[in-house]
CSV table of C-alpha atoms in Angstrom, one decimal:
chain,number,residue,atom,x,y,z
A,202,UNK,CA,101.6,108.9,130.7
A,203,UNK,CA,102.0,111.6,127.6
A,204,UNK,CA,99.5,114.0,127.1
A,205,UNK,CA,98.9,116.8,124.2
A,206,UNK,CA,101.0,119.5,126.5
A,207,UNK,CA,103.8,117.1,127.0
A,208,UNK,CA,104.1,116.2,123.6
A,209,UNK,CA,103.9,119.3,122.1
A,210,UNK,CA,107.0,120.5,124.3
A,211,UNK,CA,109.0,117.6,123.2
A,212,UNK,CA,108.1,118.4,119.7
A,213,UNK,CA,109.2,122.5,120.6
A,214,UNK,CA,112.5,121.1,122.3
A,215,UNK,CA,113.3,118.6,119.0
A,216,UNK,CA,113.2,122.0,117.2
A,217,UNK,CA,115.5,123.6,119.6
A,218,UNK,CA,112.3,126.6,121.0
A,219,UNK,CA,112.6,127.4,124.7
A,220,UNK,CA,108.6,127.8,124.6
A,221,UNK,CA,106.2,125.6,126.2
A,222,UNK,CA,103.0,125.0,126.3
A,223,UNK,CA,101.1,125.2,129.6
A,224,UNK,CA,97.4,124.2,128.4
A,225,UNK,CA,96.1,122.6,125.1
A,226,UNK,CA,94.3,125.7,124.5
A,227,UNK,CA,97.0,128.2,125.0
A,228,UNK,CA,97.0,131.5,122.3
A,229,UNK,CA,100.6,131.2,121.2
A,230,UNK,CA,102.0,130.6,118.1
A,231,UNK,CA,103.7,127.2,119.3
A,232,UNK,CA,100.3,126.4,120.5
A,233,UNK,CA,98.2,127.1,117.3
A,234,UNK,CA,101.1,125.8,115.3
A,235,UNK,CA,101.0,122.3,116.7
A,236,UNK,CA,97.3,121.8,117.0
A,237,UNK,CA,97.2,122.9,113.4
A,238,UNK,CA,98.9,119.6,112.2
A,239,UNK,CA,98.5,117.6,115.3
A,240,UNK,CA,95.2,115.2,113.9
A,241,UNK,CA,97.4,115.0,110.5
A,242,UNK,CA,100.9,113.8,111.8
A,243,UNK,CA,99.1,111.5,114.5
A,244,UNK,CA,97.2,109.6,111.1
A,245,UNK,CA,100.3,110.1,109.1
A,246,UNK,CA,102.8,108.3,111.8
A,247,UNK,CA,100.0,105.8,112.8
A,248,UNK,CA,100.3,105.0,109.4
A,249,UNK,CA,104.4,104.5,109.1
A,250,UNK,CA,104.1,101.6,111.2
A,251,UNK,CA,102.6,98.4,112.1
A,252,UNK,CA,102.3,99.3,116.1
A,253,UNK,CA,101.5,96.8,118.5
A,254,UNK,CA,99.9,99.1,120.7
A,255,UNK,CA,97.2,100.5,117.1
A,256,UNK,CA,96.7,97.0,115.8
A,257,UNK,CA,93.1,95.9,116.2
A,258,UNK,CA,91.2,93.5,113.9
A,259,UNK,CA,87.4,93.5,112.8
A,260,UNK,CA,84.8,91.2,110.8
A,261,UNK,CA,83.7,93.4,108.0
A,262,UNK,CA,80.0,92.4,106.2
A,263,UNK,CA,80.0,92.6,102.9
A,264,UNK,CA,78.0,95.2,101.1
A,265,UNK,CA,74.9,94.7,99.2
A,266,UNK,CA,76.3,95.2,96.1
A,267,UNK,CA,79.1,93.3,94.5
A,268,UNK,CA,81.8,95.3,92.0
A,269,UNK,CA,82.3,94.1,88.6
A,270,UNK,CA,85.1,91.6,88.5
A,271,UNK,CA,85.2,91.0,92.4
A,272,UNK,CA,82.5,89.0,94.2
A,273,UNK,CA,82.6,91.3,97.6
A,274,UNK,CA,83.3,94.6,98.6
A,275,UNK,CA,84.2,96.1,102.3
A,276,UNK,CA,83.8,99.2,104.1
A,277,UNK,CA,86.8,99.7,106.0
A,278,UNK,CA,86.3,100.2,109.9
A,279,UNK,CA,85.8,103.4,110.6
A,280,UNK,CA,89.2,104.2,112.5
A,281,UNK,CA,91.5,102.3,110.3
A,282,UNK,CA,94.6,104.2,108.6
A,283,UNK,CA,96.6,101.1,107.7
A,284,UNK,CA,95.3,98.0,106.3
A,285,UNK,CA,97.6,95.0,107.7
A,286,UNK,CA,96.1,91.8,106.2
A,287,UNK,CA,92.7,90.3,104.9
A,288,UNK,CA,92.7,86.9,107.0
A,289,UNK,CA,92.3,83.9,105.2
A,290,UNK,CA,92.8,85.1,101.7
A,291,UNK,CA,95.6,85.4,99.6
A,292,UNK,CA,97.1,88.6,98.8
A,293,UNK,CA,96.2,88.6,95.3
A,294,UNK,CA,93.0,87.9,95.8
A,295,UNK,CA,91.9,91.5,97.0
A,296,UNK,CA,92.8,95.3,96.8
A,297,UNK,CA,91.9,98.7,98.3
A,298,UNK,CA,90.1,101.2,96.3
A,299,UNK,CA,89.7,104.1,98.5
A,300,UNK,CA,87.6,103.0,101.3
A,301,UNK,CA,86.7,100.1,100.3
A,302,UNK,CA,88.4,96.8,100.3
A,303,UNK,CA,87.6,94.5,97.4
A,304,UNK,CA,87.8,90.8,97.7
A,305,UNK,CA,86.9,87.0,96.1
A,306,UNK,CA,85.2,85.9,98.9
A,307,UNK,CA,82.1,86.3,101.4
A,308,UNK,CA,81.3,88.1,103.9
A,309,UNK,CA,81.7,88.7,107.0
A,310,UNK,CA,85.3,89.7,106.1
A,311,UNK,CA,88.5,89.3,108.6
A,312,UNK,CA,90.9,92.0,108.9
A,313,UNK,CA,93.4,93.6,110.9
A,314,UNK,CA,94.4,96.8,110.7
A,315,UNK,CA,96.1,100.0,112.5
A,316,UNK,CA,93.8,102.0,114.1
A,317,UNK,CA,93.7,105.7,114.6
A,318,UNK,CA,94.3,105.8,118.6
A,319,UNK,CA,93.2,109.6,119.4
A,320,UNK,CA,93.8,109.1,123.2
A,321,UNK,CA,97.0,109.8,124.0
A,322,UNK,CA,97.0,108.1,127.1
A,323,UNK,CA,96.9,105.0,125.4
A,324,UNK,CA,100.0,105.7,123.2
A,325,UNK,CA,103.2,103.4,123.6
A,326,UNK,CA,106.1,105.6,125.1
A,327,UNK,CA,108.5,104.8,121.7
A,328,UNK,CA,105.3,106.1,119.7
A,329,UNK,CA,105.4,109.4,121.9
A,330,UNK,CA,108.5,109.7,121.2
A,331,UNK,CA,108.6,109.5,117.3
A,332,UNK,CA,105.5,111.2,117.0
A,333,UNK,CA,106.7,114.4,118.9
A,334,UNK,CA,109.7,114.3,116.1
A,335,UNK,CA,107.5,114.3,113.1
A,336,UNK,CA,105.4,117.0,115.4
A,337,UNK,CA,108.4,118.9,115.2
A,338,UNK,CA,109.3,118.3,111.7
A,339,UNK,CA,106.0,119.4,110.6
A,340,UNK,CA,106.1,122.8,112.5
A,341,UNK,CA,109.6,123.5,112.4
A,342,UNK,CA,109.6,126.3,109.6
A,343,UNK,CA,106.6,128.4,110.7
A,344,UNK,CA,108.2,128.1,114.3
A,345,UNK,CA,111.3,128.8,113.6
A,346,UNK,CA,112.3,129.3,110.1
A,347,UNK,CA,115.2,127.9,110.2
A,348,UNK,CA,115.1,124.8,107.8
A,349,UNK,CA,118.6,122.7,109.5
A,350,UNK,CA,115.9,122.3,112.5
A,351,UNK,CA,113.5,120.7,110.2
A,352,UNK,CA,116.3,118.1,108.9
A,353,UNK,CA,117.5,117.4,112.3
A,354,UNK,CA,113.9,116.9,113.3
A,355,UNK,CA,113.4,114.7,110.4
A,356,UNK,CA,116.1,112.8,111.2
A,357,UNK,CA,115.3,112.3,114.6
A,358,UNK,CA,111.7,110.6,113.5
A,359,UNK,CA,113.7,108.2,111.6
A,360,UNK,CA,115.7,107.3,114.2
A,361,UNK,CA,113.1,106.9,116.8
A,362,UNK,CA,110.8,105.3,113.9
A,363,UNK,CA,113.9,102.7,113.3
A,364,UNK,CA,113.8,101.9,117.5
A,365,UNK,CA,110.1,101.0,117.5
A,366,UNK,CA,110.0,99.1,114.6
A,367,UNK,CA,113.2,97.3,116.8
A,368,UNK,CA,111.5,96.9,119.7
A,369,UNK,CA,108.1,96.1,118.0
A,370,UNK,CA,109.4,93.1,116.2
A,371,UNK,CA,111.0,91.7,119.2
A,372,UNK,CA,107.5,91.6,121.1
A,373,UNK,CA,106.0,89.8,118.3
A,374,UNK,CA,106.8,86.0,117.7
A,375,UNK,CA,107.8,84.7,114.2
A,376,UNK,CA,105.1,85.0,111.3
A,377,UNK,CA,104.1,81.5,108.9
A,378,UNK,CA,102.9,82.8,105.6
A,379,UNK,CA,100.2,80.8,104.0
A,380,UNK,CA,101.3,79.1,100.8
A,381,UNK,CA,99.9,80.9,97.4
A,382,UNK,CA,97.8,79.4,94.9
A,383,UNK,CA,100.9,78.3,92.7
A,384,UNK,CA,102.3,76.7,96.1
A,385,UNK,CA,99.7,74.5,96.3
A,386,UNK,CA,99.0,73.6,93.3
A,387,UNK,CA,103.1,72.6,93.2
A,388,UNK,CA,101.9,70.5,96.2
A,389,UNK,CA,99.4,69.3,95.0
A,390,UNK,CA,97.3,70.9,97.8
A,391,UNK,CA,100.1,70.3,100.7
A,392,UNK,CA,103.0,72.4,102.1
A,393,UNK,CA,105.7,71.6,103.5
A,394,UNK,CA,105.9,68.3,102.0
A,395,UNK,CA,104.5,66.2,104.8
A,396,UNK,CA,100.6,66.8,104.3
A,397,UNK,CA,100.0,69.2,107.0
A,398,UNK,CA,97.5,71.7,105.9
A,399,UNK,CA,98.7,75.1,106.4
A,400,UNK,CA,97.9,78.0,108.2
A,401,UNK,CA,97.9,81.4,108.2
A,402,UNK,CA,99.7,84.0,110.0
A,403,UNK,CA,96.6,83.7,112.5
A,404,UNK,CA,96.3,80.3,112.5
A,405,UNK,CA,93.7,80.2,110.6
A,406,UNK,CA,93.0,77.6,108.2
A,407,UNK,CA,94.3,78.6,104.4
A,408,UNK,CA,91.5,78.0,102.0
């Protein structure tokens, strides 16, 4: 189980430092070097990724008042950093602007999303491991200067970034994309050719 002391050395050892933390609050310069990017790299590497262990989905109400040219809009949960798909609707039938999701349809509002996981306890061991990378990309020249380090901690995310997505997919079975509007209307309201109505990624029904 990783926790803010272990990560942080990993991140000091990517970048080739011999120092190491002993507490979260410790007055070094590795210490307040790391928990001066620490909340931004988490969000930021969160965000690079679709992880299994972030994904969580919600039923947004619609707000009171609908934007011109939409007929809904959507306050994003609270925790999300990554928007993964509006269920049930087509792609083009939505968009984010800022925090809020726009849409052509009702409320409540399906989503899933990756989350902004602050506990690290609860972090997937391939995610420690990347995110201690990017920890150590992101501190690399005010720890050490030297900017080699930084590259070679850069590359490492990518690397361990490249794993997880691996290892990720595998978990996960095969996706079935709903058919677009110009799918069905090719169909004439079918897919597939046989009649069967089809579903979503989630199995829900396609509008």
């Amino acid at each position: 189980m990783a926790d803010f002391v272990t990560i942080a050395n990993l991140a000091a050892a990517s970048i080739g430092e011999d120092d190491q933390l002993r507490s979260p609050d410790d007055d070094t310069h590795l210490a307040r070097s790391v928990r001066a990017v620490w909340d931004l790299e988490r969000r930021a590497a969160l965000r690079d990724h679709q992880w299994n262990f972030a994904i969580r989905r919600a039923q947004l109400p619609a707000l009171a008042d609908a934007p011109l040219d939409w007929r809904a809009a959507f306050h994003l949960p609270a925790d999300c950093v990554r928007l993964i798909e509006v269920l049930g609707v087509s792609r083009t039938r939505y968009q984010l602007e800022g925090r809020a999701l726009l849409a052509d349809a009702p409320g409540p509002l399906g989503v899933r999303y990756v989350a902004d996981v602050r506990e690290t306890a609860l972090w997937d061991d391939l995610f420690v491991r990347a995110f201690a990378a990017r920890l150590g990309y992101a501190i690399a020249d005010r720890v050490t200067g030297d900017r080699a380090r930084r590259a070679d901690a850069w590359g490492a995310y990518q690397q361990a970034l490249a794993e997880a997505k691996r290892v990720d997919a595998l978990e996960n079975p095969g996706v079935s994309w709903a058919p677009c509007g110009w799918e069905l209307a090719r169909t004439g309201g079918s897919y597939g050719g046989g009649g069967a109505t089809a579903l979503t990624r989630d199995g829900l029904l396609f509008p």
